[in-house]
């Protein structure tokens, strides 16, 4: 499926890395790649491909970056970038994390402010997720620690960083590996935590405070070692399924069934019967491998999602959704049978409507970054919802109605393991061998529950629409 586009990268020097995230820059997407014991890198689009645009403050050449995430934590309309550094496998690290804030004079590390002395994180961990727990457009940052309690950072108006983990009920002692945030069992932003050497957590959002309900939904899996996790809605019914990749253990594809998604206003989740989750993973895909990052996106713009599985020292995998079922497919050049895959992210690098897949390698050796795409002539539509502050609305759910059915996408707050994709809902419309679907209406549901519909037409296909928050339209 994928073709190698690595020649569009600025160089092919080996890099030992883990996490990668995509945020919005002034002239297009910025791809942040964390270096492990080497420079972080920031890539952006140029005339002939990607170029290195790393600002000196973000380089941090001596840091050991794991998880990376972008979100507007100070409600100023621009995303900050959180980088989790750790030179320890678990427990306490000798390094501190970074929280980079872009100002009019350049980037600064908010943990370096005097008000935050002693507040920086030194707990070893892996992944970070942006979580709008109250639906205000001001994001908290949940850190999956390893052998130490999780943290949940929020930012005050004076730049003061505060760990709210105990107050919001997430100060669990974990073997945390992965995080994915979205409406898993409520209409709010819930969080699935993939753990190693212990049960997973499903943190239900009870009005801004969380409670673990994984066991009740059969998602604990205490004997498995979770890595990549993704939320995907293949049939457009508005109920997100949960893809869980395990390290050298069975890979799961939990289809959500039932549950109305309504909320009673008291933070008690669904008013209808609670959903259930059924593992529908194809046998070939369920076979154990060295799973790392798991990503869901419509790479070929045919209107149905694919799931890409990054593996370390084993071939990468691809799932395609066709005819109401998932099936294993050939990833083409992106198989990388000798690749030491650690992380991966997705965005439309050049604005042509075809998504690019960036793969990061590392852990047991340095390898160059890889870039892939699935060339196609299908049509597409991209939707960028905004918070009331004007920043990307991560955790928002975007639904597209067409003359052929409905598609649903989640704006990514954290792509399961170490990484995060672009803050855009990307929809393929098909049309390579048959007439493309005609878009009719886009609906956005923000984490706070506000909704807005926007009529679209066939003429608006192959464009990117920005959808303002209802608070900014007198709604």
Short mmCIF file of C-alpha atoms in Angstrom, two decimals:
data_model
loop_
_atom_site.label_atom_id
_atom_site.label_comp_id
_atom_site.label_asym_id
_atom_site.label_seq_id
_atom_site.Cartn_x
_atom_site.Cartn_y
_atom_site.Cartn_z
CA UNK A 1 0.00 0.00 0.00
CA UNK A 2 2.64 2.51 1.06
CA UNK A 3 5.39 3.91 -1.13
CA UNK A 4 8.69 5.17 0.28
CA UNK A 5 8.93 8.97 0.26
CA UNK A 6 11.98 9.16 2.52
CA UNK A 7 13.85 11.09 -0.16
CA UNK A 8 11.72 14.09 0.84
CA UNK A 9 13.31 14.16 4.30
CA UNK A 10 16.06 16.75 4.85
CA UNK A 11 18.67 14.04 5.41
CA UNK A 12 19.03 10.33 6.07
CA UNK A 13 21.36 10.43 9.03
CA UNK A 14 20.70 7.77 11.67
CA UNK A 15 18.69 8.93 14.67
CA UNK A 16 17.87 7.20 17.92
CA UNK A 17 14.39 8.42 18.76
CA UNK A 18 11.04 7.53 20.25
CA UNK A 19 8.16 10.01 20.29
CA UNK A 20 6.87 12.32 17.56
CA UNK A 21 4.04 14.85 17.49
CA UNK A 22 2.48 17.27 15.01
CA UNK A 23 1.50 20.82 15.92
CA UNK A 24 0.44 23.79 13.84
CA UNK A 25 3.11 26.22 12.75
CA UNK A 26 2.67 29.65 11.16
CA UNK A 27 3.21 28.23 7.66
CA UNK A 28 2.01 24.66 8.02
CA UNK A 29 2.46 21.61 10.24
CA UNK A 30 5.51 21.23 12.47
CA UNK A 31 6.66 17.65 13.07
CA UNK A 32 8.51 17.37 16.38
CA UNK A 33 10.71 14.26 16.69
CA UNK A 34 12.24 13.54 20.07
CA UNK A 35 15.89 12.49 20.16
CA UNK A 36 17.11 10.01 22.74
CA UNK A 37 20.48 11.28 23.86
CA UNK A 38 20.68 13.46 20.76
CA UNK A 39 19.01 16.58 19.34
CA UNK A 40 15.27 16.84 19.05
CA UNK A 41 14.24 17.75 15.51
CA UNK A 42 11.46 19.94 14.14
CA UNK A 43 10.56 19.35 10.48
CA UNK A 44 8.27 21.43 8.29
CA UNK A 45 7.28 21.53 4.64
CA UNK A 46 9.57 23.07 2.05
CA UNK A 47 9.57 23.45 -1.74
CA UNK A 48 10.95 19.97 -2.39
CA UNK A 49 9.94 18.12 0.78
CA UNK A 50 10.55 18.52 4.48
CA UNK A 51 13.19 20.83 5.88
CA UNK A 52 14.82 20.99 9.30
CA UNK A 53 13.47 24.03 11.14
CA UNK A 54 14.56 23.19 14.70
CA UNK A 55 14.75 26.27 16.94
CA UNK A 56 17.72 26.16 19.31
CA UNK A 57 15.61 26.05 22.53
CA UNK A 58 13.77 22.93 21.33
CA UNK A 59 16.90 21.04 20.36
CA UNK A 60 17.80 19.93 23.91
CA UNK A 61 20.73 17.81 22.64
CA UNK A 62 21.42 16.03 25.92
CA UNK A 63 17.83 15.04 26.70
CA UNK A 64 16.41 11.53 26.42
CA UNK A 65 12.95 12.12 24.97
CA UNK A 66 10.19 9.53 25.15
CA UNK A 67 6.61 10.81 24.86
CA UNK A 68 5.80 14.04 22.98
CA UNK A 69 2.49 15.89 22.81
CA UNK A 70 1.18 19.30 21.72
CA UNK A 71 -1.79 21.16 23.23
CA UNK A 72 -2.91 24.62 24.27
CA UNK A 73 -2.35 24.34 28.03
CA UNK A 74 -2.43 28.10 28.73
CA UNK A 75 -5.47 28.99 26.59
CA UNK A 76 -3.57 31.55 24.50
CA UNK A 77 -4.58 30.09 21.14
CA UNK A 78 -1.20 28.45 20.42
CA UNK A 79 -0.15 24.93 21.29
CA UNK A 80 2.66 24.23 23.70
CA UNK A 81 4.88 21.14 23.28
CA UNK A 82 5.48 18.78 26.20
CA UNK A 83 8.52 16.49 26.02
CA UNK A 84 8.94 13.70 28.55
CA UNK A 85 12.64 13.05 29.19
CA UNK A 86 13.94 10.06 31.12
CA UNK A 87 17.29 8.35 31.39
CA UNK A 88 15.84 5.69 33.72
CA UNK A 89 13.72 2.64 32.85
CA UNK A 90 11.44 3.25 35.82
CA UNK A 91 11.14 5.11 39.09
CA UNK A 92 13.08 8.39 39.25
CA UNK A 93 15.13 9.92 36.45
CA UNK A 94 18.05 12.33 36.68
CA UNK A 95 16.48 14.41 33.89
CA UNK A 96 13.49 16.74 33.92
CA UNK A 97 10.75 17.15 31.37
CA UNK A 98 10.28 20.20 29.14
CA UNK A 99 7.16 22.24 28.50
CA UNK A 100 7.96 24.48 25.55
CA UNK A 101 5.87 27.62 25.08
CA UNK A 102 6.05 29.68 21.89
CA UNK A 103 6.17 33.42 22.57
CA UNK A 104 6.64 36.51 20.41
CA UNK A 105 10.38 36.31 21.06
CA UNK A 106 10.80 32.58 20.61
CA UNK A 107 10.35 29.34 22.54
CA UNK A 108 10.88 29.02 26.30
CA UNK A 109 10.69 26.14 28.77
CA UNK A 110 7.95 26.85 31.33
CA UNK A 111 9.55 24.45 33.79
CA UNK A 112 12.49 26.85 33.81
CA UNK A 113 10.42 29.70 35.27
CA UNK A 114 11.18 30.54 38.94
CA UNK A 115 7.55 29.88 39.89
CA UNK A 116 8.00 26.24 38.80
CA UNK A 117 11.17 25.47 40.77
CA UNK A 118 10.75 21.95 42.14
CA UNK A 119 7.57 21.31 40.13
CA UNK A 120 9.20 19.69 37.10
CA UNK A 121 8.65 16.00 36.48
CA UNK A 122 11.52 13.60 37.14
CA UNK A 123 9.43 10.43 37.29
CA UNK A 124 10.29 7.93 34.58
CA UNK A 125 7.51 7.28 32.13
CA UNK A 126 6.60 6.83 28.51
CA UNK A 127 3.56 8.51 26.97
CA UNK A 128 1.82 11.87 27.39
CA UNK A 129 -1.74 12.82 26.41
CA UNK A 130 -3.58 16.13 26.14
CA UNK A 131 -6.88 15.92 28.02
CA UNK A 132 -9.59 18.61 28.10
CA UNK A 133 -11.24 17.14 31.19
CA UNK A 134 -13.67 20.04 31.76
CA UNK A 135 -14.38 20.93 28.15
CA UNK A 136 -13.04 24.48 28.44
CA UNK A 137 -10.39 24.31 25.72
CA UNK A 138 -7.66 24.50 28.33
CA UNK A 139 -5.77 21.22 28.28
CA UNK A 140 -4.19 19.21 31.04
CA UNK A 141 -1.26 16.90 30.37
CA UNK A 142 -1.50 13.32 31.64
CA UNK A 143 1.81 11.49 32.00
CA UNK A 144 1.93 7.69 32.08
CA UNK A 145 4.73 7.03 34.56
CA UNK A 146 6.53 3.72 35.04
CA UNK A 147 7.10 2.51 38.56
CA UNK A 148 5.84 5.86 39.88
CA UNK A 149 2.43 7.56 40.23
CA UNK A 150 0.99 9.24 37.14
CA UNK A 151 0.95 13.02 36.89
CA UNK A 152 -1.70 15.38 35.53
CA UNK A 153 -0.27 18.84 34.89
CA UNK A 154 -2.36 21.98 34.50
CA UNK A 155 -1.11 25.51 33.96
CA UNK A 156 -2.13 28.67 35.80
CA UNK A 157 -2.34 32.16 34.31
CA UNK A 158 1.06 33.05 35.77
CA UNK A 159 2.76 30.06 34.11
CA UNK A 160 2.64 28.01 37.30
CA UNK A 161 2.54 24.27 36.59
CA UNK A 162 0.51 22.23 39.10
CA UNK A 163 0.21 18.45 39.40
CA UNK A 164 -3.54 17.78 39.74
CA UNK A 165 -3.29 13.98 39.62
CA UNK A 166 -4.55 13.37 43.17
CA UNK A 167 -7.33 15.96 42.83
CA UNK A 168 -8.68 14.45 39.61
CA UNK A 169 -8.24 10.82 40.72
CA UNK A 170 -5.43 9.62 38.43
CA UNK A 171 -2.48 9.30 40.83
CA UNK A 172 -2.16 5.56 40.19
CA UNK A 173 1.15 3.76 40.64
CA UNK A 174 1.59 2.27 37.19
CA UNK A 175 3.72 0.47 34.68
CA UNK A 176 2.33 3.04 32.27
CA UNK A 177 3.09 2.62 28.58
CA UNK A 178 0.32 4.20 26.53
CA UNK A 179 -2.49 6.74 26.72
CA UNK A 180 -5.37 7.54 24.40
CA UNK A 181 -8.01 10.17 25.18
CA UNK A 182 -11.52 10.40 23.78
CA UNK A 183 -15.19 9.49 24.34
CA UNK A 184 -14.63 5.81 25.11
CA UNK A 185 -17.64 5.22 27.40
CA UNK A 186 -19.03 8.75 27.93
CA UNK A 187 -19.53 11.83 25.78
CA UNK A 188 -16.71 13.52 27.64
CA UNK A 189 -12.96 12.88 27.31
CA UNK A 190 -12.18 9.53 28.91
CA UNK A 191 -8.68 8.03 28.93
CA UNK A 192 -7.47 4.48 28.30
CA UNK A 193 -4.13 3.71 30.00
CA UNK A 194 -2.19 0.76 28.63
CA UNK A 195 0.01 -0.78 31.33
CA UNK A 196 2.77 -3.34 31.48
CA UNK A 197 2.98 -5.93 34.29
CA UNK A 198 -0.43 -5.01 35.60
CA UNK A 199 -4.01 -4.28 34.51
CA UNK A 200 -4.87 -1.50 32.08
CA UNK A 201 -7.03 1.42 33.25
CA UNK A 202 -10.10 2.92 31.64
CA UNK A 203 -10.50 6.31 33.26
CA UNK A 204 -14.12 7.40 32.94
CA UNK A 205 -14.60 11.15 33.04
CA UNK A 206 -17.11 11.82 35.81
CA UNK A 207 -17.44 15.56 35.25
CA UNK A 208 -13.75 16.41 35.41
CA UNK A 209 -12.67 13.76 37.89
CA UNK A 210 -11.83 10.23 36.79
CA UNK A 211 -12.59 6.71 38.01
CA UNK A 212 -11.15 3.44 36.73
CA UNK A 213 -13.80 1.20 35.13
CA UNK A 214 -11.55 -1.07 33.02
CA UNK A 215 -12.44 -4.23 34.90
CA UNK A 216 -16.16 -3.59 34.51
CA UNK A 217 -15.73 -3.39 30.73
CA UNK A 218 -13.34 -6.33 30.43
CA UNK A 219 -10.39 -4.17 29.36
CA UNK A 220 -8.04 -4.77 32.31
CA UNK A 221 -6.00 -7.59 30.71
CA UNK A 222 -3.60 -7.94 33.69
CA UNK A 223 -1.52 -10.63 31.99
CA UNK A 224 -0.76 -8.58 28.86
CA UNK A 225 1.80 -5.85 28.15
CA UNK A 226 0.12 -2.98 26.32
CA UNK A 227 1.95 -0.75 23.88
CA UNK A 228 0.22 1.14 21.08
CA UNK A 229 -3.44 2.09 21.43
CA UNK A 230 -5.81 3.86 19.05
CA UNK A 231 -9.47 4.87 18.90
CA UNK A 232 -11.21 4.32 15.57
CA UNK A 233 -14.81 4.42 14.34
CA UNK A 234 -14.78 2.33 11.15
CA UNK A 235 -18.54 2.33 10.53
CA UNK A 236 -19.26 5.97 11.42
CA UNK A 237 -21.78 5.15 14.14
CA UNK A 238 -20.17 7.55 16.62
CA UNK A 239 -19.00 4.76 18.94
CA UNK A 240 -15.23 4.43 19.01
CA UNK A 241 -13.59 1.02 18.95
CA UNK A 242 -10.35 0.43 20.83
CA UNK A 243 -7.28 -1.05 19.14
CA UNK A 244 -4.75 -2.35 21.68
CA UNK A 245 -1.34 -3.61 20.59
CA UNK A 246 0.61 -5.75 23.05
CA UNK A 247 4.33 -6.42 23.28
CA UNK A 248 4.89 -10.05 22.26
CA UNK A 249 1.31 -10.84 23.23
CA UNK A 250 -2.08 -11.03 21.50
CA UNK A 251 -3.19 -7.86 19.74
CA UNK A 252 -6.76 -6.79 20.38
CA UNK A 253 -9.45 -4.94 18.44
CA UNK A 254 -12.27 -4.18 20.85
CA UNK A 255 -15.45 -3.27 19.00
CA UNK A 256 -17.78 -1.12 21.04
CA UNK A 257 -21.37 -2.36 21.05
CA UNK A 258 -24.34 -0.67 22.69
CA UNK A 259 -24.34 2.37 24.93
CA UNK A 260 -26.28 5.39 23.88
CA UNK A 261 -23.53 7.87 24.61
CA UNK A 262 -25.94 10.20 26.40
CA UNK A 263 -25.00 11.75 29.74
CA UNK A 264 -27.29 12.42 32.66
CA UNK A 265 -25.62 15.72 33.56
CA UNK A 266 -24.32 14.35 36.87
CA UNK A 267 -21.14 12.83 35.45
CA UNK A 268 -22.52 9.30 35.54
CA UNK A 269 -21.91 8.42 31.91
CA UNK A 270 -24.49 6.86 29.62
CA UNK A 271 -28.17 7.13 30.37
CA UNK A 272 -28.81 4.13 28.13
CA UNK A 273 -27.32 0.71 28.76
CA UNK A 274 -23.57 0.74 29.19
CA UNK A 275 -21.58 -0.33 26.13
CA UNK A 276 -19.72 -3.60 25.91
CA UNK A 277 -16.47 -4.36 24.09
CA UNK A 278 -15.98 -7.47 21.95
CA UNK A 279 -12.60 -8.50 20.54
CA UNK A 280 -13.00 -8.83 16.75
CA UNK A 281 -9.30 -8.88 15.81
CA UNK A 282 -8.56 -11.01 12.73
CA UNK A 283 -6.55 -14.07 13.71
CA UNK A 284 -3.54 -13.09 11.59
CA UNK A 285 -3.35 -9.66 13.17
CA UNK A 286 -3.95 -10.98 16.69
CA UNK A 287 -0.75 -13.02 16.45
CA UNK A 288 1.90 -11.64 18.83
CA UNK A 289 4.61 -9.33 17.56
CA UNK A 290 6.81 -6.58 18.99
CA UNK A 291 4.13 -3.91 18.74
CA UNK A 292 4.99 -0.28 19.44
CA UNK A 293 2.88 2.62 18.09
CA UNK A 294 -0.60 2.01 16.63
CA UNK A 295 -2.18 4.64 14.35
CA UNK A 296 -5.59 4.87 12.67
CA UNK A 297 -6.15 7.03 9.57
CA UNK A 298 -7.58 6.92 6.04
CA UNK A 299 -4.27 6.81 4.20
CA UNK A 300 -5.70 6.02 0.75
CA UNK A 301 -8.69 8.41 0.92
CA UNK A 302 -11.22 5.72 0.09
CA UNK A 303 -13.52 6.65 3.01
CA UNK A 304 -12.56 3.77 5.30
CA UNK A 305 -9.79 3.80 7.92
CA UNK A 306 -6.62 1.78 8.05
CA UNK A 307 -4.68 0.83 11.19
CA UNK A 308 -0.90 0.92 10.98
CA UNK A 309 1.11 -1.04 13.54
CA UNK A 310 4.73 -0.09 14.08
CA UNK A 311 6.92 -2.95 15.32
CA UNK A 312 10.50 -3.18 16.52
CA UNK A 313 12.74 -5.74 14.82
CA UNK A 314 9.72 -7.27 13.08
CA UNK A 315 7.63 -6.36 10.03
CA UNK A 316 5.15 -3.53 10.50
CA UNK A 317 1.50 -4.43 9.95
CA UNK A 318 -1.56 -2.91 8.31
CA UNK A 319 -5.28 -3.49 8.81
CA UNK A 320 -7.90 -2.32 6.34
CA UNK A 321 -11.64 -1.99 6.92
CA UNK A 322 -13.64 -3.29 3.95
CA UNK A 323 -17.19 -4.56 3.64
CA UNK A 324 -17.84 -4.21 7.34
CA UNK A 325 -14.83 -6.28 8.40
CA UNK A 326 -11.17 -5.80 9.26
CA UNK A 327 -8.57 -7.68 7.26
CA UNK A 328 -4.78 -7.76 7.23
CA UNK A 329 -3.23 -6.02 4.22
CA UNK A 330 0.23 -5.55 2.73
CA UNK A 331 1.87 -2.35 4.03
CA UNK A 332 4.18 -2.26 1.01
CA UNK A 333 7.39 -0.32 1.53
CA UNK A 334 6.33 0.55 5.09
CA UNK A 335 6.71 -3.10 6.19
CA UNK A 336 10.31 -2.37 7.23
CA UNK A 337 11.12 -5.98 8.26
CA UNK A 338 14.46 -4.89 9.70
CA UNK A 339 13.22 -1.63 11.14
CA UNK A 340 13.68 -0.81 14.81
CA UNK A 341 10.35 0.98 15.02
CA UNK A 342 9.65 2.98 18.16
CA UNK A 343 7.21 5.74 17.21
CA UNK A 344 5.16 7.06 14.30
CA UNK A 345 2.92 9.98 13.43
CA UNK A 346 0.64 11.13 10.61
CA UNK A 347 -0.05 14.43 8.87
CA UNK A 348 -0.54 15.97 5.45
CA UNK A 349 2.95 17.39 5.05
CA UNK A 350 2.45 19.29 1.79
CA UNK A 351 -1.28 20.09 1.77
CA UNK A 352 -2.10 17.83 -1.18
CA UNK A 353 -4.77 15.87 0.70
CA UNK A 354 -2.76 12.65 0.96
CA UNK A 355 -1.50 11.75 4.42
CA UNK A 356 2.15 11.05 5.09
CA UNK A 357 3.34 8.50 7.63
CA UNK A 358 6.56 9.35 9.51
CA UNK A 359 8.24 6.41 11.28
CA UNK A 360 10.82 6.85 14.05
CA UNK A 361 13.35 4.17 15.03
CA UNK A 362 15.60 3.55 17.98
CA UNK A 363 15.95 1.80 21.34
CA UNK A 364 18.52 -0.83 20.38
CA UNK A 365 20.09 1.11 17.52
CA UNK A 366 19.98 4.27 15.42
CA UNK A 367 18.26 4.31 12.04
CA UNK A 368 17.15 7.13 9.74
CA UNK A 369 13.60 8.45 9.87
CA UNK A 370 11.27 7.03 7.22
CA UNK A 371 8.46 8.76 5.33
CA UNK A 372 5.68 6.96 3.45
CA UNK A 373 2.47 7.74 1.58
CA UNK A 374 -0.25 5.78 -0.21
CA UNK A 375 -0.59 7.49 -3.62
CA UNK A 376 -4.16 7.77 -4.87
CA UNK A 377 -6.49 9.92 -6.95
CA UNK A 378 -9.36 9.84 -4.48
CA UNK A 379 -11.02 13.01 -3.23
CA UNK A 380 -10.88 14.22 0.38
CA UNK A 381 -12.03 16.79 2.92
CA UNK A 382 -10.14 18.00 5.99
CA UNK A 383 -11.71 19.67 9.04
CA UNK A 384 -9.80 21.62 11.69
CA UNK A 385 -12.03 22.42 14.69
CA UNK A 386 -10.86 25.19 17.00
CA UNK A 387 -11.29 25.87 20.70
CA UNK A 388 -12.90 29.10 21.83
CA UNK A 389 -9.33 30.38 22.27
CA UNK A 390 -8.50 29.66 18.61
CA UNK A 391 -6.22 26.65 19.18
CA UNK A 392 -6.69 23.18 17.67
CA UNK A 393 -9.57 21.44 19.47
CA UNK A 394 -7.95 18.18 20.45
CA UNK A 395 -10.34 15.52 21.83
CA UNK A 396 -13.14 16.94 19.60
CA UNK A 397 -15.24 14.50 17.56
CA UNK A 398 -15.93 15.39 13.92
CA UNK A 399 -18.65 13.69 11.85
CA UNK A 400 -19.03 13.98 8.09
CA UNK A 401 -22.31 13.11 6.39
CA UNK A 402 -22.11 12.30 2.69
CA UNK A 403 -24.53 10.94 0.11
CA UNK A 404 -23.04 7.52 0.82
CA UNK A 405 -23.03 7.45 4.60
CA UNK A 406 -21.30 8.83 7.66
CA UNK A 407 -17.68 8.97 8.80
CA UNK A 408 -16.43 9.94 12.27
CA UNK A 409 -12.97 11.04 13.32
CA UNK A 410 -11.39 12.00 16.65
CA UNK A 411 -8.98 14.94 16.80
CA UNK A 412 -5.96 13.37 18.42
CA UNK A 413 -4.89 14.20 21.96
CA UNK A 414 -2.22 11.48 22.05
CA UNK A 415 -1.73 8.52 19.72
CA UNK A 416 -1.52 5.79 22.28
CA UNK A 417 2.23 5.22 22.56
CA UNK A 418 4.75 8.09 22.72
CA UNK A 419 3.29 10.01 19.78
CA UNK A 420 0.52 12.30 18.55
CA UNK A 421 -0.90 12.96 15.07
CA UNK A 422 -1.99 16.21 13.43
CA UNK A 423 -4.94 18.13 14.97
CA UNK A 424 -7.14 17.69 11.88
CA UNK A 425 -10.03 15.35 11.07
CA UNK A 426 -9.11 13.84 7.70
CA UNK A 427 -11.85 12.27 5.54
CA UNK A 428 -11.39 10.35 2.31
CA UNK A 429 -14.24 10.57 -0.22
CA UNK A 430 -13.17 7.86 -2.66
CA UNK A 431 -13.52 8.27 -6.41
CA UNK A 432 -10.55 6.42 -7.88
CA UNK A 433 -12.65 3.83 -9.72
CA UNK A 434 -16.14 5.21 -9.02
CA UNK A 435 -17.79 8.54 -8.38
CA UNK A 436 -16.63 10.14 -5.15
CA UNK A 437 -18.91 10.59 -2.18
CA UNK A 438 -20.50 14.03 -2.00
CA UNK A 439 -20.04 15.82 1.34
CA UNK A 440 -23.22 17.26 2.83
CA UNK A 441 -22.68 18.30 6.45
CA UNK A 442 -19.86 18.46 8.97
CA UNK A 443 -20.73 18.23 12.66
CA UNK A 444 -18.27 18.97 15.46
CA UNK A 445 -18.78 17.98 19.10
CA UNK A 446 -16.33 19.68 21.43
CA UNK A 447 -15.22 18.01 24.71
CA UNK A 448 -17.51 20.33 26.70
CA UNK A 449 -20.56 19.04 24.84
CA UNK A 450 -21.17 22.04 22.55
CA UNK A 451 -21.98 21.09 18.98
CA UNK A 452 -22.07 22.85 15.66
CA UNK A 453 -23.09 21.77 12.18
CA UNK A 454 -21.74 23.23 8.95
CA UNK A 455 -23.27 22.57 5.54
CA UNK A 456 -20.71 21.62 2.89
CA UNK A 457 -20.99 20.96 -0.80
CA UNK A 458 -19.21 19.01 -3.49
CA UNK A 459 -17.32 22.18 -4.44
CA UNK A 460 -15.75 22.26 -0.96
CA UNK A 461 -14.15 18.84 -1.38
CA UNK A 462 -10.35 18.84 -1.50
CA UNK A 463 -10.16 21.76 0.93
CA UNK A 464 -9.45 22.16 4.63
CA UNK A 465 -12.22 23.79 6.65
CA UNK A 466 -11.65 25.53 9.98
CA UNK A 467 -14.66 25.32 12.29
CA UNK A 468 -14.87 27.92 15.02
CA UNK A 469 -16.16 27.11 18.49
CA UNK A 470 -19.83 28.08 19.00
CA UNK A 471 -18.81 30.53 21.73
CA UNK A 472 -17.13 32.65 19.08
CA UNK A 473 -20.21 32.80 16.87
CA UNK A 474 -22.79 33.98 19.37
CA UNK A 475 -24.19 30.45 19.52
#
